[in-house]
Coordinates of C-alpha atoms and ligand atoms in Angstrom, one line a residue:
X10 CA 0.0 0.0 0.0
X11 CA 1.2 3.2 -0.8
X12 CA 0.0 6.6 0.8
X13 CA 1.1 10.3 -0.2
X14 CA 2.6 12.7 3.0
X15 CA 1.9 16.6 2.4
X16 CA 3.2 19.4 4.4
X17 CA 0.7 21.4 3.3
X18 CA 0.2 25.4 2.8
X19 CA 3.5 25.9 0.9
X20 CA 3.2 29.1 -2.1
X21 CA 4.0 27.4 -5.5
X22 CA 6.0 28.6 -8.1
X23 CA 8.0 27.4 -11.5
X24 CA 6.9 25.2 -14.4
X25 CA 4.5 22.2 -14.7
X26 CA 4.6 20.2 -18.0
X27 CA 1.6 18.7 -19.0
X28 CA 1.7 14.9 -20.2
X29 CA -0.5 13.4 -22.3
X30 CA -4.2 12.6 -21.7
X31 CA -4.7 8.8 -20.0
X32 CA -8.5 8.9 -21.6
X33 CA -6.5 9.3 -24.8
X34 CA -4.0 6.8 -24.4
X35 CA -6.4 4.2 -22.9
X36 CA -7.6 3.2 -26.3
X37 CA -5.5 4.3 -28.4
X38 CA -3.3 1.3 -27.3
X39 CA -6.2 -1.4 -27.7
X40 CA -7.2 0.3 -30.9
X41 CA -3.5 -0.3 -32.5
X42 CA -4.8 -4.5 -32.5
X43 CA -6.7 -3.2 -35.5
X44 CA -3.8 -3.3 -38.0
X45 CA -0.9 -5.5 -38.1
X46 CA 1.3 -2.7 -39.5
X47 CA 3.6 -0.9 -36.6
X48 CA 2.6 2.0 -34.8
X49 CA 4.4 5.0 -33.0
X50 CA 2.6 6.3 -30.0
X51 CA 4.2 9.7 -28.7
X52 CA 3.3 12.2 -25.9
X53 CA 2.4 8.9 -23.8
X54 CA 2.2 9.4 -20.3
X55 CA 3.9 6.6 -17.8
X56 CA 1.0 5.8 -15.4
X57 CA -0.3 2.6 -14.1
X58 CA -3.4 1.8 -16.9
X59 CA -0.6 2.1 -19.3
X60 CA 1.7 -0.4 -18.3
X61 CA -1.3 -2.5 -17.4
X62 CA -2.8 -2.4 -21.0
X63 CA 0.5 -2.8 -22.8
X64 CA 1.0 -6.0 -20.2
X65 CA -2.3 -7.4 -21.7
X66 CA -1.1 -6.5 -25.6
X67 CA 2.0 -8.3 -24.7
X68 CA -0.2 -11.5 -23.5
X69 CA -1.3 -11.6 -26.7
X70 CA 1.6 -11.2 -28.9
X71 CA 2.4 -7.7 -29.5
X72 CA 6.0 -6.4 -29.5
X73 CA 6.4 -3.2 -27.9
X74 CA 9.1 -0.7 -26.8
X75 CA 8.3 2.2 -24.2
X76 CA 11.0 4.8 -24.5
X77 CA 11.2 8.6 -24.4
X78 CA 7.3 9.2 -24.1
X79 CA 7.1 7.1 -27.5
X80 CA 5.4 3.4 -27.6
X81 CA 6.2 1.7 -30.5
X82 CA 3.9 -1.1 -31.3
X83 CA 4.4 -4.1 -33.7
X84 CA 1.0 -5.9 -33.8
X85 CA 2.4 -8.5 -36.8
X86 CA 2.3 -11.5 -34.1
X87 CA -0.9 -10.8 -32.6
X88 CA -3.4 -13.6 -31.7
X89 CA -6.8 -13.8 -30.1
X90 CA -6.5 -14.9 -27.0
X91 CA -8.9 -14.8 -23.7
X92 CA -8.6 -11.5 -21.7
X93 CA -8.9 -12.9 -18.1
X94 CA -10.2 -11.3 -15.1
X95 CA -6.7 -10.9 -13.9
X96 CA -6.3 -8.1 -16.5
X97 CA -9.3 -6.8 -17.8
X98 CA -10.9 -6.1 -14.1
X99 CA -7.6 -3.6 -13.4
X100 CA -9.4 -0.8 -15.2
X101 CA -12.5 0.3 -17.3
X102 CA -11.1 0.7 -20.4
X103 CA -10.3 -2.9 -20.8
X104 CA -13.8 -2.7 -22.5
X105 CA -12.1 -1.3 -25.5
X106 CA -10.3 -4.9 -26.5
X107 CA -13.7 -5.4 -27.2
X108 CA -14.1 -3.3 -30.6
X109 CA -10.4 -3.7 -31.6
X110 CA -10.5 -7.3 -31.4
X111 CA -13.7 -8.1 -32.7
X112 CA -13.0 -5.6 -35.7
X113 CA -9.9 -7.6 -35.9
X114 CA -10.6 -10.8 -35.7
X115 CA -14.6 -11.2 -35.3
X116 CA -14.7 -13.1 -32.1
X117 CA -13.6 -11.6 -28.2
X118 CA -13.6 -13.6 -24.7
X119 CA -13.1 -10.4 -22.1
X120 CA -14.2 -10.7 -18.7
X121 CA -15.6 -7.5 -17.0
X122 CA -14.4 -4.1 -17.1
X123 CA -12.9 -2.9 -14.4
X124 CA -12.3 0.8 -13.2
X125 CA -13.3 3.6 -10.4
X126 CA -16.6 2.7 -8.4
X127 CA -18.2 5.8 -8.7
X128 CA -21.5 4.5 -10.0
X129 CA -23.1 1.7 -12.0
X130 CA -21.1 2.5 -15.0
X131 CA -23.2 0.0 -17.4
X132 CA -21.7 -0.9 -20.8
X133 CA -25.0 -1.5 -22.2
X134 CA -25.0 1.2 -25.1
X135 CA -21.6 -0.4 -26.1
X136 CA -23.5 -3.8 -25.8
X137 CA -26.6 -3.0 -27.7
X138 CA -24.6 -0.8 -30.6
X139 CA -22.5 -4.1 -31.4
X140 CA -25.3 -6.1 -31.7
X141 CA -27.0 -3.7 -34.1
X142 CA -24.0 -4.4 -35.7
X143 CA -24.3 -8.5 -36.0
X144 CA -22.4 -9.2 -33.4
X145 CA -23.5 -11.9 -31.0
X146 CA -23.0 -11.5 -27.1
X147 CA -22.6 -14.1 -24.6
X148 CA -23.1 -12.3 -21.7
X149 CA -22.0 -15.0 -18.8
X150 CA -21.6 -14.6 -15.4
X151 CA -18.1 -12.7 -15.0
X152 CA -17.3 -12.4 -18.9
X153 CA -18.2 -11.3 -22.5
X154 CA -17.6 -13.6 -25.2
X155 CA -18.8 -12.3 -28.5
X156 CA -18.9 -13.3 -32.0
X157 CA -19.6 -12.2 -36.0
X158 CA -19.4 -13.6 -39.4
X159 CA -19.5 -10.7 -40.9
X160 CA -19.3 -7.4 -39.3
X161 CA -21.9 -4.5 -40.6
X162 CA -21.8 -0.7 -40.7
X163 CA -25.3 0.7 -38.9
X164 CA -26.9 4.0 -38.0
X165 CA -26.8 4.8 -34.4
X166 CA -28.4 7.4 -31.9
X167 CA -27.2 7.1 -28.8
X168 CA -29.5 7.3 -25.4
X169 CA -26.4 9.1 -23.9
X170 CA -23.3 10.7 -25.5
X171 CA -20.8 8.2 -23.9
X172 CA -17.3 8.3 -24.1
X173 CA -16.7 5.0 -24.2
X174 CA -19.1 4.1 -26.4
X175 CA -18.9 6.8 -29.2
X176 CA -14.9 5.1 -29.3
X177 CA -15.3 1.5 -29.5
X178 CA -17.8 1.5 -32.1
X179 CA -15.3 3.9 -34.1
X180 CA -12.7 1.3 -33.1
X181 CA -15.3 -1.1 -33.6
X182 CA -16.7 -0.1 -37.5
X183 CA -12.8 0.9 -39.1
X184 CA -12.8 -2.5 -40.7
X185 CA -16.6 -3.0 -40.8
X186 CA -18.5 -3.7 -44.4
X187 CA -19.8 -0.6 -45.4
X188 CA -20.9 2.8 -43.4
X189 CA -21.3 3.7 -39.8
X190 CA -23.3 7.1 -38.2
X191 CA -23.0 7.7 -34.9
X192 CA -25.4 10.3 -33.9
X193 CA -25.3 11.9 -30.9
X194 CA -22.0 10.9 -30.3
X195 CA -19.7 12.1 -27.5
X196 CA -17.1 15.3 -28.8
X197 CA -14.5 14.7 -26.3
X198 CA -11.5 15.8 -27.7
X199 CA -9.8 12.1 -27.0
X200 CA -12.3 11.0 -29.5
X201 CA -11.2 13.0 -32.1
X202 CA -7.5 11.8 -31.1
X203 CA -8.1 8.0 -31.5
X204 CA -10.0 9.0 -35.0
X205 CA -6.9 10.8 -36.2
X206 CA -5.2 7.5 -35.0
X207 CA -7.4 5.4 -36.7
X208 CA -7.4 7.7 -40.0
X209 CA -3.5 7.6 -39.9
X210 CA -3.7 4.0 -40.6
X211 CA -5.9 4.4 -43.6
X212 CA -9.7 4.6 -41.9
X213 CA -12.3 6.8 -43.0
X214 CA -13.7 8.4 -39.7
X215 CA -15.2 11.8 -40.6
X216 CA -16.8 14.2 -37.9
X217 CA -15.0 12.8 -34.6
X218 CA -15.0 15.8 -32.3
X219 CA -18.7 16.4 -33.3
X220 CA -21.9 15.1 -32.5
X221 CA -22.4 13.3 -36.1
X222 CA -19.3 10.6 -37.0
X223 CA -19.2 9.1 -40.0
X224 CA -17.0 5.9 -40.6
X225 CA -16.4 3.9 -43.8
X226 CA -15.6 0.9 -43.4
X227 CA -12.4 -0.3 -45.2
X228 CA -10.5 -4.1 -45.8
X229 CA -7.1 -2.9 -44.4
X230 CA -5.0 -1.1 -42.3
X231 CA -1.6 0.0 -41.9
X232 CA 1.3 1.7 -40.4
X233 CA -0.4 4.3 -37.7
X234 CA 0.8 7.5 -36.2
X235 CA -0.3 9.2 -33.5
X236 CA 0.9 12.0 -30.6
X237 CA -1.1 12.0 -27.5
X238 CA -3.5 15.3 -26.5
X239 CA -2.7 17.2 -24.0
X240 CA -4.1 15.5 -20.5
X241 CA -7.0 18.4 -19.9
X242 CA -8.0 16.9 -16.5
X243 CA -4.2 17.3 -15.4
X244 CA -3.9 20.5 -16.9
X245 CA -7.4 21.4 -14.7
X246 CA -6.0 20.0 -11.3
X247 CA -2.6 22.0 -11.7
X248 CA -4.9 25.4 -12.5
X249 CA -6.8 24.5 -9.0
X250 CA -3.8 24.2 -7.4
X251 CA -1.8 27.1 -9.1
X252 CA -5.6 29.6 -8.1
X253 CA -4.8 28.6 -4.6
X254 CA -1.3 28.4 -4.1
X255 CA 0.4 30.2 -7.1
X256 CA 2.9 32.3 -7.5
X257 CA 3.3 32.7 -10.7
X258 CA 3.1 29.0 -11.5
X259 CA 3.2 28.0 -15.5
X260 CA 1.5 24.7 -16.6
X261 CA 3.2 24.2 -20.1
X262 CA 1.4 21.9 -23.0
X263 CA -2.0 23.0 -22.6
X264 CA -4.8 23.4 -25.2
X265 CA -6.7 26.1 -23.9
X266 CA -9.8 25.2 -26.0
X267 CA -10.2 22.1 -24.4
X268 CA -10.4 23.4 -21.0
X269 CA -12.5 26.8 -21.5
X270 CA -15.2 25.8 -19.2
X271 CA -13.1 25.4 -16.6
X272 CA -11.0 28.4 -17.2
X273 CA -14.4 30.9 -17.4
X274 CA -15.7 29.5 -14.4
X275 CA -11.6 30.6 -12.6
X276 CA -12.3 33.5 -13.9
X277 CA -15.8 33.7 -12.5
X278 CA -13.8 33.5 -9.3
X279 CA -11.8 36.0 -9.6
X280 CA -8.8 34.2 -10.4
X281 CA -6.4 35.7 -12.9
X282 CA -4.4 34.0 -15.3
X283 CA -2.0 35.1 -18.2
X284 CA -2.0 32.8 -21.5
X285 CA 0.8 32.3 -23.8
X286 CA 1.4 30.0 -26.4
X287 CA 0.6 26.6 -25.0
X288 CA 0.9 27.6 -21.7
X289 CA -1.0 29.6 -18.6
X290 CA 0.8 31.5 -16.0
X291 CA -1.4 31.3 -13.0
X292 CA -1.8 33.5 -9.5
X293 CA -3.0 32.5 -6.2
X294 CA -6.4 35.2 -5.9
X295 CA -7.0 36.7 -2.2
X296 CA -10.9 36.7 -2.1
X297 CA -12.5 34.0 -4.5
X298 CA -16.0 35.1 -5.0
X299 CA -19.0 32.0 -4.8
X300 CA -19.4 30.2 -7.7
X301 CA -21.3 27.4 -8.8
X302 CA -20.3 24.2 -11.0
X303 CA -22.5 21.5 -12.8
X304 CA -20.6 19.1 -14.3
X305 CA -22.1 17.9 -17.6
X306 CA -20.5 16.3 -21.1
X307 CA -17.8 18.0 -22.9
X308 CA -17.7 20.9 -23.8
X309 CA -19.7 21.4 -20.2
X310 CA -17.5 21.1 -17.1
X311 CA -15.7 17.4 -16.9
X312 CA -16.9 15.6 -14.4
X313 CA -13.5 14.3 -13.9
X314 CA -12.4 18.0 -12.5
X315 CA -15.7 18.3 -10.6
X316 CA -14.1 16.4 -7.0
X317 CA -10.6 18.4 -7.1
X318 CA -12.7 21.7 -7.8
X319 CA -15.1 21.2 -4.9
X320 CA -12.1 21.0 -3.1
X321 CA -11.4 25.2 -4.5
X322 CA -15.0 26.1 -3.6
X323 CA -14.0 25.4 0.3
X324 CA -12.0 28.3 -0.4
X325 CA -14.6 30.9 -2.0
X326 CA -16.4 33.2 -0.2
X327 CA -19.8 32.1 0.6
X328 CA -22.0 29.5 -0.5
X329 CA -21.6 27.2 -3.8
X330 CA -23.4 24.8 -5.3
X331 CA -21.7 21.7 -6.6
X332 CA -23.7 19.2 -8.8
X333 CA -22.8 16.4 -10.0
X334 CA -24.5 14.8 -13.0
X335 CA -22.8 11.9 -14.8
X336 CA -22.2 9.2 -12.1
X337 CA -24.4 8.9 -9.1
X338 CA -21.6 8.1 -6.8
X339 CA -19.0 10.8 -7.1
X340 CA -19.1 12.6 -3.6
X341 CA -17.8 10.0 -1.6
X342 CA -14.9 12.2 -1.0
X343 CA -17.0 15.0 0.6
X344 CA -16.5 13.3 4.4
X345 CA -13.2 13.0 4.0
X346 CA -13.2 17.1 2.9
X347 CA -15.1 17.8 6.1
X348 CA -13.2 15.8 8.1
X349 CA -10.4 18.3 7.5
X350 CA -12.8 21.4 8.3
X351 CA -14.7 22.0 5.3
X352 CA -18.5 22.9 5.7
X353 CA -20.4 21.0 2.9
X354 CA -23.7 19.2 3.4
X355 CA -24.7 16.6 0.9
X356 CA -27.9 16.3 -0.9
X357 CA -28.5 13.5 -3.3
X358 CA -25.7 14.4 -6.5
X359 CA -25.7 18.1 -5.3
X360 CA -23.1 19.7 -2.8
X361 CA -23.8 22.9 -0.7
X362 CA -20.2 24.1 0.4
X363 CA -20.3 26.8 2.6
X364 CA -17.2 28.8 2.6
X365 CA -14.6 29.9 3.6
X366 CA -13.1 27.5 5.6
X367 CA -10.0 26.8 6.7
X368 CA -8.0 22.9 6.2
X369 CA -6.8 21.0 8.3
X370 CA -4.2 18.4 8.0
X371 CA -5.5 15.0 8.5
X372 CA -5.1 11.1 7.4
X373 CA -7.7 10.7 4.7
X374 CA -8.5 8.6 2.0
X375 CA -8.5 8.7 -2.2
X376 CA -11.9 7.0 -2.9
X377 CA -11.3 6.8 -6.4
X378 CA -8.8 8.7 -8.7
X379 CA -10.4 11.5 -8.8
X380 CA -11.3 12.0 -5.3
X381 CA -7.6 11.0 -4.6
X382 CA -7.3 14.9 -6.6
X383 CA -9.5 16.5 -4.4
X384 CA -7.2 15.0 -1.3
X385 CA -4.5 16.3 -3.0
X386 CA -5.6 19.9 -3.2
X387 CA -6.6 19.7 0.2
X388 CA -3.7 18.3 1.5
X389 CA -1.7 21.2 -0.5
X390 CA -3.6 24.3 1.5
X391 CA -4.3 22.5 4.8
X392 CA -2.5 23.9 7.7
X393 CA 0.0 20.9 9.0
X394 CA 0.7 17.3 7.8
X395 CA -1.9 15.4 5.5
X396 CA -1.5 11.6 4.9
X397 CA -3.7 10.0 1.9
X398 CA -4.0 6.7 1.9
X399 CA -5.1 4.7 -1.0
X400 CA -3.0 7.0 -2.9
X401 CA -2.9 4.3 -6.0
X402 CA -6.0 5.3 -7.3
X403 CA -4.4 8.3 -7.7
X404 CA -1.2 7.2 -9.4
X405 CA -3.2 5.9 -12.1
X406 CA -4.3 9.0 -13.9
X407 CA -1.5 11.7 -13.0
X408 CA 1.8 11.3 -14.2
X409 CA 5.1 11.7 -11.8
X410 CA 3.0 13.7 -9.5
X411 CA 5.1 14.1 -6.7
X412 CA 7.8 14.7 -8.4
X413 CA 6.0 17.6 -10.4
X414 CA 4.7 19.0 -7.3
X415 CA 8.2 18.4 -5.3
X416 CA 9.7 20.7 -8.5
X417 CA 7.5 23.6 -7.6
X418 CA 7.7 23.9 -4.2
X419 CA 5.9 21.6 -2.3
X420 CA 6.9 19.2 0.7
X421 CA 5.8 16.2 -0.6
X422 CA 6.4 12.1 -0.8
X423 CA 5.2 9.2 -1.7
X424 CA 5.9 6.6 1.0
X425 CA 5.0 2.7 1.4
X426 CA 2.4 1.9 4.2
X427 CA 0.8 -1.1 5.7
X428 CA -1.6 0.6 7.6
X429 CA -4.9 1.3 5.9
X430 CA -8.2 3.8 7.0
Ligands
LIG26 C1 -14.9 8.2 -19.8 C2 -13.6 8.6 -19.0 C3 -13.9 9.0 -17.6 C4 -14.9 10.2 -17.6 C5 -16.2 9.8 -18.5 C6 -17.1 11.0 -18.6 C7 -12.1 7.0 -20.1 C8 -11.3 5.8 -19.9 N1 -12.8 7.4 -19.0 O1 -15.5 7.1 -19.0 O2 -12.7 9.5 -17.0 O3 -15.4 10.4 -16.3 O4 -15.8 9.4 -19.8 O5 -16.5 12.0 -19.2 O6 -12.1 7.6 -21.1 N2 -23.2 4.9 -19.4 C9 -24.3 4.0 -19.5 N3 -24.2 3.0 -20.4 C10 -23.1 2.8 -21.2 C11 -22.0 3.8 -21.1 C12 -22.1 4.8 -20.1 O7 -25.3 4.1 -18.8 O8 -23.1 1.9 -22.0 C13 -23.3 6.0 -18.4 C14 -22.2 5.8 -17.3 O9 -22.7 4.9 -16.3 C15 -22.0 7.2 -16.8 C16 -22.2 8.0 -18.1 O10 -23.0 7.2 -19.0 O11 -23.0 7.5 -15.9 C17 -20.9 8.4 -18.7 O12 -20.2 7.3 -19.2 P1 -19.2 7.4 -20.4 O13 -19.2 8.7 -21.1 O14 -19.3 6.1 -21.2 O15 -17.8 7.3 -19.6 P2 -16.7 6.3 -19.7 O16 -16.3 6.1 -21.1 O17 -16.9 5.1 -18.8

């Protein structure tokens, strides 16, 4: 077990580089099955899910080198093999084995996605889109197997814009006969990355990034090129912690279009920030004024920032109210934020944080990955020590962490632990 130690309340200042985006390279990676030509990854971040999936690619006969921030991928030896529970239950986006290798080689034994238990987190538009497609599901108790003779293009409208979804049937319809729609599909930016993946290998996605993708369906793939997004959820947590503890801290390697509802809703704060290039140049405010956040689908505010940034409204001024309206079971961190003198009452998905209140360190727990953020930035303003257990969760989706905090200022390590909370 692993837990992170923070002497907290330390001003922050230097240079943060951005890595790239873990939903990104999550299926890029399982996507790559599709061709048996050899694919360069760069801009890939070295976090736990990665070495996790390329440990699964390797069980089934890819060769791969991680070197420099660049994976390079030969799929030439790949075979079909079972992914067991020992793999596929270490993280959610196992589920995207499923489109690459039934677009690859029409039949997938997977057992059950893994991932954060922040909700229900069904699969079943992924489920009921590949059988539009033909595919045939044998949903047993702990697994997926899945088959097709012949894999067809179909027109979808999704209930929900999912993520995950919207990607494996891209991943999913690349070497399907004839066309695909999605309508209604998810515009996350990391969609529009795996597409450009996808189309770098000689697929015919059109639209990813929208709500309307169109996909051909072609008989062959090859060589694929792709460089990773910038993370936008990283890129959000460091701009929390630069609007309370900056001084004059610059996060490098950001696309500011992908995270322009957080940035208005700083601003709504009162926070300043200078942008240059690729990079923002961010200030610690005084007084943040109230403000309230609903998290919704991109480009609405990512539920993925929503737990680090309820963490911030402790800090404003007054009363804010935090919903939360994607998973039903993503304020299990809010305890944990009171323990350590924060005044937020819970109703339902919605938060009312009354502010400001001063932190206190404490030993608390990372629920989930995300929560594990919001621990972090708590840890970081609290007066005195702060020890977060769990602190794995949090290792999965943040690259280097403490040593890109320990670079800007802040009294932090990562330390093994037997004792849990
Ligand atoms: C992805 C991200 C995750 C982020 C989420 C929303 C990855 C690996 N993870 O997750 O970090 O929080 O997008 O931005 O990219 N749903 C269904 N049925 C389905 C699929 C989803 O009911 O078949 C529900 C989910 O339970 C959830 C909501 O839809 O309540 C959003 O899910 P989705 O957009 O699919 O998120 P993920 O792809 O799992």
């Amino acid at each position: 077990m692993k837990k992170i130690i923070i002497d907290g309340g330390q001003e922050i200042s230097g240079t943060i580089k951005i890595s790239g985006a873990k939903n990104s390279i999550v299926a890029l990676i399982p996507a790559s099955i599709l061709t048996s030509g050899k694919c360069v990854i760069k801009n890939v971040p070295d976090i736990s899910d990665v070495r996790i999936l390329l440990e699964i690619m390797r069980e089934l006969g890819s060769e791969i080198t991680f070197e420099n921030e660049t994976i390079i991928i030969d799929n030439g030896n790949v075979k079909n093999k079972e992914i067991t529970e020992e793999f596929a239950s270490k993280l959610r986006a196992s589920y995207y084995f499923m489109g690459s290798l039934i677009g690859k080689f029409h039949k997938v034994d997977i057992a059950c996605p893994g991932g954060c238990v922040i909700g229900s987190r069904p699969i079943d538009i992924h489920l009921d889109s590949f059988k539009k497609m033909g595919i045939e599901i044998d949903e047993q108790q702990s697994k997926f197997v899945m088959t097709v003779d012949e894999l067809k293009g179909n027109h979808f409208y999704l209930n929900f814009p999912s993520v995950g979804a919207t990607i494996n049937i891209m991943i999913a319809s690349t070497l399907a006969k004839g066309q695909t729609i999605i309508e209604n599909a998810a515009k996350e930016p990391e969609i529009a990355n795996v597409a450009s993946f996808l189309n770098s290998m000689g697929a015919k996605i059109f639209g990813a990034g929208t709500s309307k993708i169109i996909i051909d369906g072609v008989d062959e793939l090859y060589d694929g090129f792709v460089e990773v997004i910038p993370d936008r959820i990283e890129a959000g947590t460091y701009l929390i912690i630069g609007s309370l503890l900056g001084n004059n801290l610059t996060i490098e390697n950001i696309i500011e279009s992908h995270i322009e509802s957080m940035l208005y809703k700083l601003k709504e704060a009162g926070i300043k920030y200078e942008s240059k290039g690729n990079s923002i140049t961010i200030t610690a405010a005084k007084n943040l004024k109230p403000i309230n956040i609903k998290t919704t689908v991109y480009p609405g505010f990512p539920t993925d920032l929503g737990q680090p940034m309820s963490t911030l409204l402790t800090q404003c001024e007054g009363e804010c109210l935090f919903e939360e309206t994607i998973y039903e079971n993503r304020l299990r961190h809010i305890p944990h934020l009171n323990s350590m003198g924060a005044n937020i009452k819970v109703f339902d998905n919605q938060a009312l944080i009354l502010g400001k209140t001063p932190l206190h360190g404490k030993k608390v727990k990372a629920t989930d990955l995300r929560a594990g953020a919001s621990m972090l930035v708590a840890g970081l303003i609290a007066d005195g020590r702060t020890e977060i257990y769990n602190i794995e969760h949090l290792l999965r989706g943040y690259e280097r962490i403490v040593d890109k905090l320990s670079q800007v200022g802040v009294q932090i390590k990562l330390v093994e632990d037997e004792e849990n909370i």
